[in-house]
């Protein structure tokens, strides 16, 4: 297999809590130091409806309404990250959903505020990445 084929892509969001606190640069630095290539990046403000579509897998969860209100309350940075084993490695660099349980060295440990305002999103499987990447980016925007 050539090196190109070994590469994997995942989808990431720098959430509104981080954009509001002006720490997007810190998150991007941790991404680059973690060995990820940024192959797509845009700043966007989701409507409530767009947030609901993005997180539809959680529509029956008790936190769904709050989550979609949070994700649409201000701009986010949407990213496509590339690396070998990108999906699992990005989940590792993000840390546990609840920053209180996140390990040292993770983004959520360093910058997360609460179980909801946890600074970053990451695809949890290849299937999720295949839904989430084209939700935000077209082919021409991935370089
Ligand atoms: P994400 O999808 O954003 O990468 O986060 P995750 O996989 O670590 O967590 P998930 O279970 O998929 O939950 C999605 C997002 O919903 C918010 N949440 N709030 N109030 C709560 O109990 C609660 N639980 C989850 C968080 O913003 C979480 O990242
Ligand atoms: Mg998730």
PDB file of C-alpha atoms and ligand atoms in Angstrom:
ATOM      1  CA  UNK A   1       0.000   0.000   0.000  1.00  0.00           C
ATOM      2  CA  UNK A   2       1.402   3.427  -0.849  1.00  0.00           C
ATOM      3  CA  UNK A   3       1.477   6.105   1.885  1.00  0.00           C
ATOM      4  CA  UNK A   4      -1.500   7.982   0.385  1.00  0.00           C
ATOM      5  CA  UNK A   5      -3.700   4.909   0.807  1.00  0.00           C
ATOM      6  CA  UNK A   6      -2.719   4.495   4.464  1.00  0.00           C
ATOM      7  CA  UNK A   7      -4.064   7.973   5.232  1.00  0.00           C
ATOM      8  CA  UNK A   8      -7.447   8.390   6.882  1.00  0.00           C
ATOM      9  CA  UNK A   9      -9.640  11.485   7.187  1.00  0.00           C
ATOM     10  CA  UNK A  10     -11.823  12.537  10.056  1.00  0.00           C
ATOM     11  CA  UNK A  11     -14.163  15.419  10.708  1.00  0.00           C
ATOM     12  CA  UNK A  12     -13.629  17.859  13.573  1.00  0.00           C
ATOM     13  CA  UNK A  13     -15.359  20.944  14.942  1.00  0.00           C
ATOM     14  CA  UNK A  14     -13.949  23.613  17.220  1.00  0.00           C
ATOM     15  CA  UNK A  15     -17.158  24.326  19.134  1.00  0.00           C
ATOM     16  CA  UNK A  16     -18.699  27.727  19.992  1.00  0.00           C
ATOM     17  CA  UNK A  17     -17.306  27.760  23.550  1.00  0.00           C
ATOM     18  CA  UNK A  18     -13.751  27.759  22.166  1.00  0.00           C
ATOM     19  CA  UNK A  19     -14.421  30.334  19.436  1.00  0.00           C
ATOM     20  CA  UNK A  20     -16.006  32.629  22.064  1.00  0.00           C
ATOM     21  CA  UNK A  21     -12.953  32.342  24.337  1.00  0.00           C
ATOM     22  CA  UNK A  22     -10.460  33.012  21.502  1.00  0.00           C
ATOM     23  CA  UNK A  23      -8.714  29.670  21.910  1.00  0.00           C
ATOM     24  CA  UNK A  24      -9.103  28.361  18.358  1.00  0.00           C
ATOM     25  CA  UNK A  25      -5.379  28.984  17.769  1.00  0.00           C
ATOM     26  CA  UNK A  26      -4.493  26.830  20.781  1.00  0.00           C
ATOM     27  CA  UNK A  27      -6.657  24.001  19.463  1.00  0.00           C
ATOM     28  CA  UNK A  28      -5.156  24.288  15.968  1.00  0.00           C
ATOM     29  CA  UNK A  29      -1.645  24.209  17.463  1.00  0.00           C
ATOM     30  CA  UNK A  30      -2.462  20.981  19.335  1.00  0.00           C
ATOM     31  CA  UNK A  31      -3.887  19.494  16.118  1.00  0.00           C
ATOM     32  CA  UNK A  32      -0.726  20.293  14.154  1.00  0.00           C
ATOM     33  CA  UNK A  33       1.569  19.183  16.979  1.00  0.00           C
ATOM     34  CA  UNK A  34      -0.428  15.938  17.022  1.00  0.00           C
ATOM     35  CA  UNK A  35       0.665  15.206  13.466  1.00  0.00           C
ATOM     36  CA  UNK A  36      -2.622  15.940  11.693  1.00  0.00           C
ATOM     37  CA  UNK A  37      -2.745  17.716   8.325  1.00  0.00           C
ATOM     38  CA  UNK A  38      -5.575  20.215   8.010  1.00  0.00           C
ATOM     39  CA  UNK A  39      -7.070  19.401   4.605  1.00  0.00           C
ATOM     40  CA  UNK A  40     -10.244  21.476   5.032  1.00  0.00           C
ATOM     41  CA  UNK A  41     -11.111  24.406   7.284  1.00  0.00           C
ATOM     42  CA  UNK A  42     -13.962  26.916   7.423  1.00  0.00           C
ATOM     43  CA  UNK A  43     -15.642  29.195   9.942  1.00  0.00           C
ATOM     44  CA  UNK A  44     -19.395  28.831   9.855  1.00  0.00           C
ATOM     45  CA  UNK A  45     -22.432  29.591  12.006  1.00  0.00           C
ATOM     46  CA  UNK A  46     -24.893  26.705  12.106  1.00  0.00           C
ATOM     47  CA  UNK A  47     -28.628  27.329  12.320  1.00  0.00           C
ATOM     48  CA  UNK A  48     -30.488  25.281  14.957  1.00  0.00           C
ATOM     49  CA  UNK A  49     -31.875  23.184  12.110  1.00  0.00           C
ATOM     50  CA  UNK A  50     -28.412  22.533  10.649  1.00  0.00           C
ATOM     51  CA  UNK A  51     -27.114  21.530  14.103  1.00  0.00           C
ATOM     52  CA  UNK A  52     -30.056  19.107  14.472  1.00  0.00           C
ATOM     53  CA  UNK A  53     -29.215  17.549  11.105  1.00  0.00           C
ATOM     54  CA  UNK A  54     -25.586  17.176  12.043  1.00  0.00           C
ATOM     55  CA  UNK A  55     -26.317  15.528  15.413  1.00  0.00           C
ATOM     56  CA  UNK A  56     -29.424  13.575  14.277  1.00  0.00           C
ATOM     57  CA  UNK A  57     -28.003  10.321  15.784  1.00  0.00           C
ATOM     58  CA  UNK A  58     -28.582  11.912  19.207  1.00  0.00           C
ATOM     59  CA  UNK A  59     -32.155  13.060  18.533  1.00  0.00           C
ATOM     60  CA  UNK A  60     -33.663  10.788  21.220  1.00  0.00           C
ATOM     61  CA  UNK A  61     -31.105  11.758  23.877  1.00  0.00           C
ATOM     62  CA  UNK A  62     -32.188  14.043  26.730  1.00  0.00           C
ATOM     63  CA  UNK A  63     -29.418  16.531  25.953  1.00  0.00           C
ATOM     64  CA  UNK A  64     -30.289  16.883  22.229  1.00  0.00           C
ATOM     65  CA  UNK A  65     -32.140  20.223  22.503  1.00  0.00           C
ATOM     66  CA  UNK A  66     -29.461  21.827  24.675  1.00  0.00           C
ATOM     67  CA  UNK A  67     -26.707  20.461  22.441  1.00  0.00           C
ATOM     68  CA  UNK A  68     -28.235  21.921  19.269  1.00  0.00           C
ATOM     69  CA  UNK A  69     -28.863  25.282  20.976  1.00  0.00           C
ATOM     70  CA  UNK A  70     -25.233  25.340  22.127  1.00  0.00           C
ATOM     71  CA  UNK A  71     -23.812  24.357  18.728  1.00  0.00           C
ATOM     72  CA  UNK A  72     -25.805  27.101  16.980  1.00  0.00           C
ATOM     73  CA  UNK A  73     -25.242  29.922  19.479  1.00  0.00           C
ATOM     74  CA  UNK A  74     -22.129  31.197  17.696  1.00  0.00           C
ATOM     75  CA  UNK A  75     -19.611  30.389  14.980  1.00  0.00           C
ATOM     76  CA  UNK A  76     -17.615  27.169  14.857  1.00  0.00           C
ATOM     77  CA  UNK A  77     -14.509  26.080  12.948  1.00  0.00           C
ATOM     78  CA  UNK A  78     -15.199  22.991  10.826  1.00  0.00           C
ATOM     79  CA  UNK A  79     -12.154  20.911   9.931  1.00  0.00           C
ATOM     80  CA  UNK A  80     -11.174  17.843   7.975  1.00  0.00           C
ATOM     81  CA  UNK A  81      -8.033  16.263   9.441  1.00  0.00           C
ATOM     82  CA  UNK A  82      -5.808  13.725   7.744  1.00  0.00           C
ATOM     83  CA  UNK A  83      -3.369  11.276   9.304  1.00  0.00           C
ATOM     84  CA  UNK A  84      -2.818   7.559   9.587  1.00  0.00           C
ATOM     85  CA  UNK A  85      -5.495   6.326  11.998  1.00  0.00           C
ATOM     86  CA  UNK A  86      -7.003   9.827  12.075  1.00  0.00           C
ATOM     87  CA  UNK A  87     -10.408   8.881  13.504  1.00  0.00           C
ATOM     88  CA  UNK A  88      -9.125   7.087  16.610  1.00  0.00           C
ATOM     89  CA  UNK A  89      -6.142   9.385  17.083  1.00  0.00           C
ATOM     90  CA  UNK A  90      -8.313  12.514  16.979  1.00  0.00           C
ATOM     91  CA  UNK A  91     -10.699  10.995  19.553  1.00  0.00           C
ATOM     92  CA  UNK A  92      -7.616  10.331  21.681  1.00  0.00           C
ATOM     93  CA  UNK A  93      -6.329  13.888  21.386  1.00  0.00           C
ATOM     94  CA  UNK A  94      -9.794  15.301  22.204  1.00  0.00           C
ATOM     95  CA  UNK A  95     -10.094  13.306  25.450  1.00  0.00           C
ATOM     96  CA  UNK A  96     -13.193  12.108  27.310  1.00  0.00           C
ATOM     97  CA  UNK A  97     -16.569  13.747  26.604  1.00  0.00           C
ATOM     98  CA  UNK A  98     -16.630  15.156  30.158  1.00  0.00           C
ATOM     99  CA  UNK A  99     -13.501  17.325  30.573  1.00  0.00           C
ATOM    100  CA  UNK A 100     -13.456  16.327  34.264  1.00  0.00           C
ATOM    101  CA  UNK A 101     -12.612  12.780  33.136  1.00  0.00           C
ATOM    102  CA  UNK A 102     -10.207  13.757  30.335  1.00  0.00           C
ATOM    103  CA  UNK A 103      -6.565  12.761  30.531  1.00  0.00           C
ATOM    104  CA  UNK A 104      -3.653  15.162  30.838  1.00  0.00           C
ATOM    105  CA  UNK A 105      -2.422  16.305  27.426  1.00  0.00           C
ATOM    106  CA  UNK A 106      -5.866  16.202  25.797  1.00  0.00           C
ATOM    107  CA  UNK A 107      -7.702  19.213  24.365  1.00  0.00           C
ATOM    108  CA  UNK A 108     -10.755  18.761  26.573  1.00  0.00           C
ATOM    109  CA  UNK A 109      -8.558  18.524  29.696  1.00  0.00           C
ATOM    110  CA  UNK A 110      -6.708  21.712  28.723  1.00  0.00           C
ATOM    111  CA  UNK A 111      -9.628  23.771  27.437  1.00  0.00           C
ATOM    112  CA  UNK A 112     -12.991  22.069  28.086  1.00  0.00           C
ATOM    113  CA  UNK A 113     -15.534  23.834  30.298  1.00  0.00           C
ATOM    114  CA  UNK A 114     -18.228  21.202  30.947  1.00  0.00           C
ATOM    115  CA  UNK A 115     -19.687  17.938  29.609  1.00  0.00           C
ATOM    116  CA  UNK A 116     -21.584  20.006  27.037  1.00  0.00           C
ATOM    117  CA  UNK A 117     -19.129  22.854  26.373  1.00  0.00           C
ATOM    118  CA  UNK A 118     -16.276  20.502  25.653  1.00  0.00           C
ATOM    119  CA  UNK A 119     -14.471  22.530  22.971  1.00  0.00           C
ATOM    120  CA  UNK A 120     -14.168  19.974  20.157  1.00  0.00           C
ATOM    121  CA  UNK A 121     -16.094  17.368  18.186  1.00  0.00           C
ATOM    122  CA  UNK A 122     -14.719  14.330  16.378  1.00  0.00           C
ATOM    123  CA  UNK A 123     -16.233  11.619  14.183  1.00  0.00           C
ATOM    124  CA  UNK A 124     -16.598   8.375  16.145  1.00  0.00           C
ATOM    125  CA  UNK A 125     -16.352   5.913  13.206  1.00  0.00           C
ATOM    126  CA  UNK A 126     -15.638   5.755   9.453  1.00  0.00           C
ATOM    127  CA  UNK A 127     -19.412   5.768   8.878  1.00  0.00           C
ATOM    128  CA  UNK A 128     -19.796   8.984  10.910  1.00  0.00           C
ATOM    129  CA  UNK A 129     -16.883  10.608   9.073  1.00  0.00           C
ATOM    130  CA  UNK A 130     -18.524   9.699   5.733  1.00  0.00           C
ATOM    131  CA  UNK A 131     -21.679  11.528   6.808  1.00  0.00           C
ATOM    132  CA  UNK A 132     -20.042  14.465   8.547  1.00  0.00           C
ATOM    133  CA  UNK A 133     -17.314  15.479   6.048  1.00  0.00           C
ATOM    134  CA  UNK A 134     -19.710  16.080   3.109  1.00  0.00           C
ATOM    135  CA  UNK A 135     -22.228  17.731   5.482  1.00  0.00           C
ATOM    136  CA  UNK A 136     -19.747  20.642   5.615  1.00  0.00           C
ATOM    137  CA  UNK A 137     -17.339  20.340   2.688  1.00  0.00           C
ATOM    138  CA  UNK A 138     -17.419  19.591  -1.016  1.00  0.00           C
ATOM    139  CA  UNK A 139     -14.584  17.776  -2.760  1.00  0.00           C
ATOM    140  CA  UNK A 140     -13.000  20.970  -4.119  1.00  0.00           C
ATOM    141  CA  UNK A 141     -12.603  22.354  -0.584  1.00  0.00           C
ATOM    142  CA  UNK A 142     -10.399  19.445   0.580  1.00  0.00           C
ATOM    143  CA  UNK A 143      -6.763  19.973  -0.325  1.00  0.00           C
TER     144      UNK A 143
HETATM  145  P1  LIG B   1     -18.755  14.739  19.982  1.00  0.00           P
HETATM  146  O1  LIG B   1     -19.790  13.880  19.264  1.00  0.00           O
HETATM  147  O2  LIG B   1     -19.156  16.194  20.060  1.00  0.00           O
HETATM  148  O3  LIG B   1     -17.396  14.542  19.392  1.00  0.00           O
HETATM  149  O4  LIG B   1     -18.627  14.258  21.495  1.00  0.00           O
HETATM  150  P2  LIG B   1     -18.568  12.767  22.067  1.00  0.00           P
HETATM  151  O5  LIG B   1     -18.593  11.773  20.948  1.00  0.00           O
HETATM  152  O6  LIG B   1     -17.441  12.720  23.024  1.00  0.00           O
HETATM  153  O7  LIG B   1     -19.919  12.693  22.901  1.00  0.00           O
HETATM  154  P3  LIG B   1     -21.404  12.288  22.412  1.00  0.00           P
HETATM  155  O8  LIG B   1     -21.916  11.264  23.358  1.00  0.00           O
HETATM  156  O9  LIG B   1     -21.403  11.988  20.948  1.00  0.00           O
HETATM  157  O10 LIG B   1     -22.208  13.616  22.694  1.00  0.00           O
HETATM  158  C1  LIG B   1     -22.228  14.689  21.763  1.00  0.00           C
HETATM  159  C2  LIG B   1     -22.087  15.995  22.489  1.00  0.00           C
HETATM  160  O11 LIG B   1     -23.268  16.248  23.241  1.00  0.00           O
HETATM  161  C3  LIG B   1     -22.927  16.999  24.403  1.00  0.00           C
HETATM  162  N1  LIG B   1     -23.338  16.254  25.580  1.00  0.00           N
HETATM  163  N2  LIG B   1     -23.987  16.793  26.566  1.00  0.00           N
HETATM  164  N3  LIG B   1     -25.377  17.211  28.978  1.00  0.00           N
HETATM  165  C4  LIG B   1     -24.908  16.006  28.708  1.00  0.00           C
HETATM  166  O12 LIG B   1     -25.027  15.068  29.465  1.00  0.00           O
HETATM  167  C5  LIG B   1     -24.197  15.823  27.450  1.00  0.00           C
HETATM  168  N4  LIG B   1     -23.690  14.690  27.039  1.00  0.00           N
HETATM  169  C6  LIG B   1     -23.146  14.958  25.834  1.00  0.00           C
HETATM  170  C7  LIG B   1     -21.431  17.221  24.369  1.00  0.00           C
HETATM  171  O13 LIG B   1     -21.171  18.472  23.726  1.00  0.00           O
HETATM  172  C8  LIG B   1     -20.978  16.054  23.542  1.00  0.00           C
HETATM  173  O14 LIG B   1     -19.696  16.296  22.982  1.00  0.00           O
HETATM  174 MG1  LIG B   2     -20.033  11.842  19.402  1.00  0.00          MG
END
